[in-house]
Short mmCIF file of C-alpha atoms in Angstrom, two decimals:
data_model
loop_
_atom_site.label_atom_id
_atom_site.label_comp_id
_atom_site.label_asym_id
_atom_site.label_seq_id
_atom_site.Cartn_x
_atom_site.Cartn_y
_atom_site.Cartn_z
CA MET Q 5 -59.65 152.13 84.62
CA GLU Q 6 -61.26 153.96 87.55
CA SER Q 7 -57.95 153.88 89.45
CA LEU Q 8 -56.09 155.24 86.42
CA ASN Q 9 -58.69 157.98 85.97
CA GLN Q 10 -58.32 158.96 89.61
CA ILE Q 11 -54.53 159.15 89.30
CA ILE Q 12 -54.79 161.36 86.21
CA SER Q 13 -57.44 163.46 87.94
CA ASP Q 14 -55.09 164.00 90.89
CA ILE Q 15 -52.27 165.02 88.53
CA SER Q 16 -54.63 167.44 86.77
CA ALA Q 17 -55.66 168.96 90.10
CA LEU Q 18 -51.98 169.37 90.99
CA LEU Q 19 -51.08 170.98 87.67
CA TRP Q 20 -54.04 173.38 87.88
CA GLY Q 21 -53.49 174.15 91.56
CA TRP Q 22 -52.42 177.42 93.13
CA PRO Q 23 -48.87 177.46 91.66
CA MET Q 24 -50.24 177.41 88.09
CA ILE Q 25 -52.98 179.92 88.91
CA ILE Q 26 -50.45 182.28 90.50
CA LEU Q 27 -48.02 181.84 87.58
CA LEU Q 28 -50.66 182.58 84.94
CA LEU Q 29 -52.32 185.47 86.75
CA GLY Q 30 -48.92 186.83 87.75
CA THR Q 31 -47.85 186.80 84.09
CA HIS Q 32 -51.06 188.63 83.14
CA ILE Q 33 -50.39 191.36 85.72
CA TYR Q 34 -46.66 191.61 84.93
CA LEU Q 35 -47.25 192.03 81.19
CA THR Q 36 -50.07 194.48 81.82
CA ILE Q 37 -47.75 196.75 83.83
CA ARG Q 38 -44.65 196.32 81.65
CA LEU Q 39 -46.61 197.03 78.44
CA ARG Q 40 -48.35 200.05 79.99
CA PHE Q 41 -51.84 198.59 80.04
CA PRO Q 42 -52.50 197.64 76.41
CA GLN Q 43 -56.12 197.07 77.56
CA ARG Q 44 -56.70 200.80 77.08
CA LYS Q 45 -56.39 200.27 73.32
CA ILE Q 46 -59.18 197.69 73.16
CA PHE Q 47 -61.47 199.82 70.99
CA THR Q 48 -58.65 200.47 68.56
CA ALA Q 49 -58.08 196.71 68.54
CA ILE Q 50 -61.75 196.03 67.77
CA ARG Q 51 -61.59 198.47 64.84
CA LEU Q 52 -58.46 196.77 63.49
CA SER Q 53 -60.09 193.34 63.79
CA VAL Q 54 -62.58 194.25 61.05
CA THR Q 55 -60.06 196.16 58.92
CA ARG Q 56 -58.50 194.10 56.15
CA ASP Q 57 -54.84 194.58 55.17
CA LYS Q 58 -55.24 193.42 51.58
CA ASP Q 59 -51.59 193.84 50.61
CA ALA Q 60 -50.18 192.23 53.74
CA THR Q 61 -48.56 188.81 53.76
CA GLY Q 62 -50.54 186.03 55.39
CA ASP Q 63 -52.92 183.14 54.80
CA VAL Q 64 -56.13 184.63 56.19
CA SER Q 65 -57.49 188.05 57.14
CA GLN Q 66 -56.99 189.44 60.63
CA PHE Q 67 -60.67 188.81 61.33
CA GLY Q 68 -60.38 185.26 59.97
CA ALA Q 69 -57.50 184.54 62.35
CA LEU Q 70 -59.42 186.09 65.25
CA ALA Q 71 -62.59 184.14 64.40
CA THR Q 72 -60.67 180.86 64.29
CA ALA Q 73 -59.03 181.59 67.64
CA LEU Q 74 -62.40 182.58 69.14
CA ALA Q 75 -63.94 179.43 67.71
CA ALA Q 76 -61.46 177.33 69.65
CA THR Q 77 -61.71 179.49 72.77
CA ILE Q 78 -65.44 180.09 73.17
CA GLY Q 79 -66.87 176.75 74.23
CA THR Q 80 -69.11 175.00 76.69
CA GLY Q 81 -66.90 176.37 79.48
CA ASN Q 82 -68.30 179.84 78.83
CA ILE Q 83 -71.79 178.57 79.66
CA ILE Q 84 -71.70 175.56 81.97
CA GLY Q 85 -68.19 176.28 83.24
CA ILE Q 86 -69.21 179.61 84.76
CA ALA Q 87 -72.23 178.02 86.44
CA THR Q 88 -69.93 175.35 87.88
CA ALA Q 89 -67.55 178.03 89.21
CA VAL Q 90 -70.49 179.75 90.93
CA SER Q 91 -71.74 176.48 92.40
CA LEU Q 92 -68.28 175.69 93.82
CA GLY Q 93 -66.97 179.13 94.73
CA GLY Q 94 -70.05 181.24 95.23
CA PRO Q 95 -71.05 184.43 93.37
CA GLY Q 96 -67.64 186.04 93.96
CA ALA Q 97 -66.16 183.57 91.46
CA VAL Q 98 -67.74 185.60 88.64
CA PHE Q 99 -65.78 188.71 89.67
CA TRP Q 100 -62.46 186.85 89.76
CA CYS Q 101 -63.20 185.25 86.40
CA TRP Q 102 -63.85 188.72 84.96
CA ILE Q 103 -60.68 190.19 86.47
CA THR Q 104 -58.70 187.33 84.92
CA GLY Q 105 -60.09 188.32 81.53
CA VAL Q 106 -59.22 192.00 81.98
CA PHE Q 107 -55.57 191.27 82.82
CA GLY Q 108 -55.43 188.35 80.38
CA ILE Q 109 -55.86 190.80 77.49
CA ALA Q 110 -52.20 191.80 77.94
CA THR Q 111 -51.02 188.19 77.74
CA LYS Q 112 -53.10 187.44 74.64
CA TYR Q 113 -51.66 190.63 73.09
CA SER Q 114 -48.13 189.43 73.87
CA GLU Q 115 -48.75 185.97 72.41
CA GLY Q 116 -50.04 187.45 69.17
CA LEU Q 117 -47.06 189.79 68.87
CA LEU Q 118 -44.49 187.00 69.27
CA ALA Q 119 -46.43 184.81 66.85
CA ILE Q 120 -46.01 187.38 64.07
CA LYS Q 121 -42.49 188.41 65.08
CA TYR Q 122 -41.09 184.88 64.86
CA ARG Q 123 -43.29 183.29 62.22
CA VAL Q 124 -41.73 181.60 59.18
CA LYS Q 125 -42.82 181.22 55.58
CA THR Q 126 -42.74 177.79 53.97
CA PRO Q 127 -41.69 177.23 50.34
CA ASP Q 128 -45.37 177.02 49.33
CA GLY Q 129 -46.10 180.40 50.96
CA THR Q 130 -47.82 179.17 54.14
CA MET Q 131 -47.22 181.17 57.30
CA LEU Q 132 -46.30 179.18 60.42
CA GLY Q 133 -45.92 180.50 63.95
CA GLY Q 134 -46.78 180.10 67.60
CA PRO Q 135 -44.93 179.46 70.85
CA MET Q 136 -42.80 176.69 69.32
CA TYR Q 137 -41.30 179.16 66.83
CA ALA Q 138 -40.86 181.86 69.49
CA LEU Q 139 -39.05 179.34 71.69
CA GLU Q 140 -36.82 178.12 68.86
CA ARG Q 141 -36.12 181.36 66.99
CA GLY Q 142 -36.36 183.81 69.88
CA LEU Q 143 -34.65 181.82 72.63
CA GLY Q 144 -32.88 179.05 70.73
CA TRP Q 145 -34.58 176.38 72.83
CA LYS Q 146 -35.61 173.79 70.27
CA TRP Q 147 -36.19 171.09 72.90
CA LEU Q 148 -38.74 173.18 74.74
CA ALA Q 149 -40.40 174.11 71.45
CA VAL Q 150 -40.78 170.41 70.63
CA LEU Q 151 -42.35 169.77 74.04
CA PHE Q 152 -44.89 172.53 73.53
CA ALA Q 153 -45.85 171.20 70.09
CA LEU Q 154 -46.19 167.67 71.49
CA PHE Q 155 -48.41 168.77 74.37
CA ALA Q 156 -50.62 170.86 72.07
CA PHE Q 157 -50.87 167.98 69.59
CA LEU Q 158 -52.07 165.63 72.33
CA ALA Q 159 -54.44 168.26 73.76
CA SER Q 160 -56.14 168.64 70.39
CA PHE Q 161 -57.46 165.08 70.60
CA GLY Q 162 -58.85 165.78 74.06
CA ILE Q 163 -60.22 169.26 74.61
CA GLY Q 164 -60.27 169.87 70.86
CA SER Q 165 -62.15 166.90 69.40
CA THR Q 166 -63.39 164.05 71.58
CA VAL Q 167 -64.75 165.99 74.56
CA GLN Q 168 -66.43 168.59 72.35
CA ALA Q 169 -68.04 165.89 70.20
CA ASN Q 170 -69.21 164.16 73.36
CA ALA Q 171 -70.77 167.42 74.57
CA ILE Q 172 -72.66 167.77 71.28
CA SER Q 173 -74.00 164.20 71.33
CA THR Q 174 -75.02 164.56 74.99
CA ILE Q 175 -76.87 167.81 74.24
CA ALA Q 176 -78.66 166.26 71.26
CA HIS Q 177 -79.69 163.21 73.28
CA ASP Q 178 -80.81 165.06 76.42
CA THR Q 179 -82.67 167.82 74.59
CA PHE Q 180 -84.06 166.15 71.48
CA GLY Q 181 -83.68 162.41 72.16
CA ILE Q 182 -81.31 161.88 69.21
CA SER Q 183 -79.08 158.81 69.29
CA PRO Q 184 -75.38 159.58 69.98
CA TRP Q 185 -74.49 157.33 67.05
CA LEU Q 186 -76.55 159.41 64.62
CA THR Q 187 -75.19 162.64 66.07
CA GLY Q 188 -71.68 161.24 65.77
CA VAL Q 189 -72.10 160.47 62.06
CA VAL Q 190 -73.55 163.91 61.27
CA VAL Q 191 -70.95 165.87 63.25
CA THR Q 192 -68.10 163.79 61.85
CA VAL Q 193 -69.21 164.43 58.27
CA LEU Q 194 -69.59 168.18 58.92
CA VAL Q 195 -66.16 168.39 60.51
CA ALA Q 196 -64.58 166.44 57.64
CA LEU Q 197 -66.13 168.77 55.05
CA VAL Q 198 -64.56 171.77 56.75
CA VAL Q 199 -61.14 170.61 57.98
CA LEU Q 200 -60.14 168.85 54.78
CA GLY Q 201 -60.18 172.27 53.13
CA GLY Q 202 -57.36 173.55 55.35
CA ILE Q 203 -56.95 176.88 57.15
CA ARG Q 204 -58.86 178.96 54.62
CA SER Q 205 -61.87 176.67 54.85
CA ILE Q 206 -61.71 176.62 58.66
CA ALA Q 207 -61.34 180.41 58.85
CA ARG Q 208 -64.21 180.97 56.40
CA VAL Q 209 -66.62 178.78 58.37
CA CYS Q 210 -65.49 180.20 61.72
CA GLY Q 211 -65.81 183.73 60.34
CA ALA Q 212 -69.48 183.04 59.64
CA LEU Q 213 -70.23 180.85 62.68
CA VAL Q 214 -68.56 182.82 65.48
CA PRO Q 215 -70.46 186.13 65.06
CA PHE Q 216 -73.73 184.21 64.69
CA MET Q 217 -73.25 182.07 67.79
CA ALA Q 218 -72.01 185.00 69.90
CA VAL Q 219 -74.91 187.29 68.98
CA PHE Q 220 -77.37 184.41 69.34
CA TYR Q 221 -76.13 183.65 72.85
CA VAL Q 222 -75.79 187.27 74.01
CA VAL Q 223 -79.35 188.08 72.92
CA GLY Q 224 -80.59 185.12 74.96
CA CYS Q 225 -78.65 186.34 78.02
CA LEU Q 226 -80.00 189.87 77.65
CA TYR Q 227 -83.57 188.54 77.51
CA ILE Q 228 -83.04 186.59 80.74
CA LEU Q 229 -81.60 189.69 82.40
CA ILE Q 230 -84.73 191.61 81.40
CA VAL Q 231 -86.89 188.88 82.95
CA ASN Q 232 -84.70 188.97 86.08
CA GLY Q 233 -84.70 192.78 85.97
CA SER Q 234 -85.17 193.57 89.65
CA TYR Q 235 -82.47 191.06 90.63
CA VAL Q 236 -79.73 192.16 88.20
CA TRP Q 237 -78.24 195.02 90.23
CA PRO Q 238 -78.41 193.03 93.50
CA ALA Q 239 -76.64 190.21 91.63
CA VAL Q 240 -73.85 192.56 90.52
CA GLN Q 241 -73.50 193.90 94.08
CA LEU Q 242 -73.38 190.38 95.48
CA ILE Q 243 -70.76 189.29 92.93
CA VAL Q 244 -68.47 192.18 93.87
CA SER Q 245 -68.98 192.00 97.63
CA SER Q 246 -68.58 188.21 97.70
CA ALA Q 247 -65.29 188.48 95.86
CA PHE Q 248 -63.72 190.24 98.87
CA SER Q 249 -65.76 189.08 101.86
CA PRO Q 250 -64.70 186.00 103.82
CA GLN Q 251 -68.18 184.51 103.47
CA ALA Q 252 -70.45 184.54 100.42
CA ALA Q 253 -73.97 185.47 101.44
CA GLY Q 254 -77.37 186.29 100.05
CA GLY Q 255 -80.10 184.47 98.20
CA GLY Q 256 -79.68 180.72 98.27
CA PHE Q 257 -75.91 180.86 98.68
CA VAL Q 258 -74.16 179.24 101.61
CA GLY Q 259 -70.47 178.63 102.27
CA GLY Q 260 -68.27 180.00 99.50
CA THR Q 261 -65.18 181.48 101.15
CA LEU Q 262 -62.97 184.17 99.64
CA ILE Q 263 -60.31 181.58 98.82
CA MET Q 264 -62.83 179.31 97.09
CA ALA Q 265 -64.30 182.19 95.10
CA ALA Q 266 -60.87 183.33 93.93
CA ARG Q 267 -59.65 179.83 93.13
CA TYR Q 268 -62.59 178.72 91.01
CA GLY Q 269 -63.18 182.11 89.41
CA ILE Q 270 -59.55 182.61 88.39
CA ALA Q 271 -59.15 178.99 87.23
CA ARG Q 272 -62.33 179.14 85.13
CA GLY Q 273 -61.32 182.47 83.60
CA LEU Q 274 -57.84 181.23 82.72
CA PHE Q 275 -59.18 178.01 81.27
CA SER Q 276 -61.94 179.77 79.34
CA ASN Q 277 -59.99 182.50 77.54
CA GLU Q 278 -56.79 180.43 77.12
CA SER Q 279 -54.60 183.50 77.64
CA GLY Q 280 -51.18 182.08 78.41
CA LEU Q 281 -51.86 178.56 77.14
CA GLY Q 282 -50.23 179.29 73.78
CA SER Q 283 -52.99 177.99 71.51
CA ALA Q 284 -54.37 181.20 69.97
CA PRO Q 285 -51.01 182.53 68.66
CA ILE Q 286 -50.72 179.47 66.39
CA VAL Q 287 -53.50 180.84 64.19
CA ALA Q 288 -52.59 184.50 64.82
CA ALA Q 289 -49.37 183.79 62.91
CA ALA Q 290 -51.39 183.13 59.74
CA ALA Q 291 -52.96 186.60 59.73
CA GLN Q 292 -52.44 189.20 57.03
CA THR Q 293 -50.90 192.15 58.85
CA ARG Q 294 -48.35 194.89 58.27
CA ASN Q 295 -46.61 194.71 61.66
CA PRO Q 296 -46.66 192.46 64.74
CA VAL Q 297 -48.45 194.94 67.00
CA ARG Q 298 -51.51 195.28 64.76
CA GLN Q 299 -52.21 191.55 64.96
CA ALA Q 300 -51.31 191.52 68.64
CA LEU Q 301 -54.10 194.02 69.29
CA VAL Q 302 -56.55 192.00 67.21
CA SER Q 303 -55.63 188.84 69.12
CA ALA Q 304 -56.21 190.64 72.41
CA THR Q 305 -59.86 191.22 71.53
CA GLY Q 306 -60.39 187.46 71.77
CA THR Q 307 -59.99 187.53 75.55
CA PHE Q 308 -62.15 190.67 75.75
CA TRP Q 309 -65.08 189.00 73.94
CA ASP Q 310 -64.64 185.60 75.59
CA THR Q 311 -64.30 186.55 79.24
CA VAL Q 312 -64.93 190.26 79.78
CA ILE Q 313 -68.22 190.09 77.84
CA ILE Q 314 -69.58 186.54 77.44
CA CYS Q 315 -68.42 185.03 80.74
CA ALA Q 316 -69.52 188.15 82.65
CA LEU Q 317 -72.99 188.04 81.05
CA THR Q 318 -73.30 184.35 81.89
CA GLY Q 319 -72.27 184.96 85.48
CA ILE Q 320 -74.81 187.74 86.03
CA VAL Q 321 -77.53 185.57 84.45
CA ILE Q 322 -76.70 182.69 86.78
CA VAL Q 323 -76.45 184.73 89.99
CA SER Q 324 -79.59 186.79 89.30
CA SER Q 325 -81.51 183.58 88.57
CA ILE Q 326 -80.43 182.10 91.90
CA LEU Q 327 -81.46 185.27 93.74
CA MET Q 328 -84.82 185.09 92.01
CA HIS Q 329 -85.28 181.45 93.09
CA PRO Q 330 -83.30 181.09 96.37
CA ASP Q 331 -84.77 177.67 97.12
CA ILE Q 332 -83.26 175.94 94.06
CA ASP Q 333 -80.31 173.58 94.18
CA TYR Q 334 -77.43 175.55 92.68
CA THR Q 335 -74.74 172.91 93.25
CA ASP Q 336 -75.16 171.38 89.76
CA GLY Q 337 -73.70 173.75 87.16
CA ALA Q 338 -75.37 172.12 84.15
CA ALA Q 339 -78.79 172.00 85.80
CA LEU Q 340 -78.39 175.60 86.95
CA THR Q 341 -77.68 176.75 83.40
CA LYS Q 342 -80.72 174.90 82.05
CA MET Q 343 -82.89 176.49 84.73
CA ALA Q 344 -81.72 179.99 83.80
CA PHE Q 345 -82.37 179.54 80.07
CA ALA Q 346 -85.74 177.90 80.70
CA LYS Q 347 -86.94 181.43 81.55
CA ILE Q 348 -87.14 182.12 77.82
CA PRO Q 349 -90.58 180.86 76.77
CA VAL Q 350 -90.70 177.96 74.28
CA VAL Q 351 -87.27 178.57 72.74
CA GLY Q 352 -85.16 178.78 75.92
CA THR Q 353 -84.03 175.17 76.13
CA PRO Q 354 -83.51 174.79 72.35
CA LEU Q 355 -81.58 178.09 72.35
CA LEU Q 356 -79.23 176.76 75.00
CA ALA Q 357 -78.82 173.52 73.07
CA VAL Q 358 -78.03 175.35 69.82
CA GLY Q 359 -75.62 177.65 71.65
CA LEU Q 360 -73.77 174.73 73.20
CA PHE Q 361 -73.74 172.90 69.86
CA THR Q 362 -72.25 175.82 67.92
CA PHE Q 363 -69.72 176.59 70.65
CA ALA Q 364 -68.56 172.97 70.78
CA PHE Q 365 -68.52 172.51 66.99
CA SER Q 366 -66.49 175.68 66.43
CA THR Q 367 -64.01 174.53 69.08
CA ILE Q 368 -63.49 171.30 67.13
CA LEU Q 369 -62.61 173.30 64.00
CA GLY Q 370 -60.24 175.70 65.73
CA TRP Q 371 -58.32 173.01 67.58
CA CYS Q 372 -57.91 170.99 64.40
CA TYR Q 373 -55.87 173.85 62.98
CA TYR Q 374 -53.77 174.06 66.14
CA GLY Q 375 -53.05 170.35 66.00
CA GLU Q 376 -52.15 170.47 62.30
CA ARG Q 377 -49.58 173.17 62.81
CA CYS Q 378 -48.00 171.29 65.71
CA VAL Q 379 -47.78 168.14 63.59
CA GLU Q 380 -46.16 170.15 60.80
CA TYR Q 381 -43.60 171.49 63.26
CA LEU Q 382 -42.84 168.03 64.64
CA SER Q 383 -42.41 166.45 61.18
CA PRO Q 384 -40.85 169.09 58.89
CA LYS Q 385 -39.54 166.54 56.37
CA HIS Q 386 -42.96 165.13 55.46
CA PRO Q 387 -45.47 167.80 56.54
CA HIS Q 388 -48.21 167.09 54.00
CA ARG Q 389 -48.23 163.36 54.66
CA SER Q 390 -48.22 163.90 58.41
CA MET Q 391 -51.02 166.47 58.30
CA ALA Q 392 -53.16 164.19 56.12
CA ALA Q 393 -52.72 161.40 58.67
CA TYR Q 394 -53.50 163.83 61.50
CA ARG Q 395 -56.71 165.07 59.86
CA SER Q 396 -57.89 161.52 59.35
CA ALA Q 397 -57.17 160.59 62.98
CA TYR Q 398 -58.82 163.81 64.19
CA ILE Q 399 -62.00 163.10 62.23
CA VAL Q 400 -62.15 159.57 63.63
CA ALA Q 401 -61.65 160.96 67.14
CA VAL Q 402 -64.70 163.18 66.65
CA PHE Q 403 -66.88 160.13 66.01
CA VAL Q 404 -65.35 158.14 68.88
CA GLY Q 405 -65.92 161.04 71.25
CA SER Q 406 -69.58 161.18 70.27
CA VAL Q 407 -70.37 157.64 71.39
CA ILE Q 408 -68.20 156.85 74.43
CA GLY Q 409 -67.74 158.20 77.99
CA LEU Q 410 -64.82 160.54 78.36
CA ASP Q 411 -64.03 161.24 82.00
CA ILE Q 412 -60.45 160.05 81.65
CA VAL Q 413 -60.00 161.99 78.37
CA TRP Q 414 -61.18 165.19 80.07
CA ASN Q 415 -58.56 164.74 82.77
CA ILE Q 416 -55.79 163.97 80.28
CA ALA Q 417 -56.77 167.04 78.25
CA ASP Q 418 -56.61 169.21 81.37
CA CYS Q 419 -53.08 167.94 82.03
CA MET Q 420 -51.96 168.65 78.45
CA ASN Q 421 -53.36 172.20 78.61
CA ALA Q 422 -51.39 172.90 81.78
CA LEU Q 423 -48.21 171.43 80.28
CA MET Q 424 -48.71 173.60 77.17
CA ALA Q 425 -48.85 176.73 79.31
CA LEU Q 426 -45.48 176.23 80.99
CA PRO Q 427 -43.16 176.57 77.95
CA ASN Q 428 -45.39 179.31 76.52
CA LEU Q 429 -45.09 181.37 79.71
CA VAL Q 430 -41.31 180.90 79.57
CA SER Q 431 -41.24 182.48 76.11
CA LEU Q 432 -43.49 185.37 77.17
CA LEU Q 433 -41.45 186.23 80.25
CA LEU Q 434 -37.98 185.81 78.75
CA LEU Q 435 -38.91 187.66 75.54
CA SER Q 436 -40.67 190.50 77.36
CA GLY Q 437 -37.89 192.84 76.21
CA VAL Q 438 -38.86 192.12 72.60
CA LEU Q 439 -42.50 192.79 73.49
CA VAL Q 440 -41.59 196.19 74.95
CA ARG Q 441 -39.40 197.13 71.99
CA GLU Q 442 -42.05 196.29 69.38
CA THR Q 443 -44.83 197.89 71.42
CA ARG Q 444 -42.84 201.09 71.84
CA LYS Q 445 -42.10 201.29 68.14
CA TYR Q 446 -45.63 200.79 66.83
CA LEU Q 447 -48.09 201.47 69.66
CA TRP Q 448 -46.55 203.99 72.04
CA GLU Q 449 -45.14 206.06 69.15
CA ASP Q 450 -48.45 205.85 67.26
CA ARG Q 451 -47.06 204.09 64.17
CA LEU Q 452 -49.60 201.29 63.76
CA HIS Q 453 -49.98 202.17 60.09
CA GLU Q 454 -46.32 201.48 59.29
CA TRP Q 455 -44.92 198.33 57.74
CA SER Q 456 -42.48 196.18 59.62
CA ASP Q 457 -39.17 195.48 57.92
CA ASP Q 458 -39.98 191.78 58.28
CA MET Q 459 -43.27 192.05 56.37
CA GLU Q 460 -43.75 192.00 52.62
CA LYS Q 461 -45.95 194.64 51.00
#
């Protein structure tokens, strides 16, 4: 088993190496330039995200779709993952992570637009969309669409269910001494109660949970930054200077070359916000919207909140804490995160535990929806039977993940995520003409209020 795990780990490292990083970041930059920097419309996008199109066709509100996508995106990687990037790449990794989020907004926008443009309506009125439909209907490449759906289906059992459940049970055991078996039972029951209700149930819970967990976590970060007050600006300066200098320096940092900072920062940012992976557009397709560009803008805010705000806050918290205590061992990302949050008297450690719990739990819910839609695409003749079987297997996987070690599952999940990205990036690049045409019509010509001919009023 150890040999197999090492082989899969090596494959994962290969898939997430420089070629993938360059391809993803290159796509972000290309789409940013070709679409004339849609990032400049981020405040318009935020306003639209809380504006309901009551007469528009769709399964959930625009905010419900965004909340579900954020639920799957914002996870333990936003907390411990950033600390790990700093420990491996130095403080400059935070800057590169942030830059990835800024440019990734354009890719998330593009994914959301194609999801609405090529979505289909089932006989029972359900809206279905995502990269598999863009590949099939936009490019006529059914075989590649099937591969994407297969990779996403497999990824849902890894990064979506088992590893998140394992994170929850580990947190509960390490912080409160609760048995993983008990945690597994409780989490499994909670997940079952939500996912068996379908997309509306998932969106409703995520719509309540995501704002709570984000505000809860951000408030904790802001308190730590107040405690670290005199080290915050030096931390920001160090993050920026280390991103471009050949040697990270200052505080307790040693080593950390420019290449290492860029590699780990970019990789963590890409993995955290999922821009380009093709997961978020699956739920964006269910949104009630009057034209593709409106939902595309709403989808783009997901990357803004996930990376530009939350990951940046986490990074500054981590680096300022290290500057404040230069003698600490910063090579362990998890321990580093616990140290930073321990600055909050009494409630610091429980706050971190609750934050990690809610992030992981919401990710389980969001990825269940992604997996369901992929199963429905792969088995169109018996969708209800297949989805019922999938939900049952997914719920079981949550319990299994709570009570067993998952190193090999983590590595398999990483591989599936990378394999998902490849066909999705193909659709984004080859359909960029469609992206430009739709963006010109509704965004550049200031016609966001208009209805698309493809939408029903």
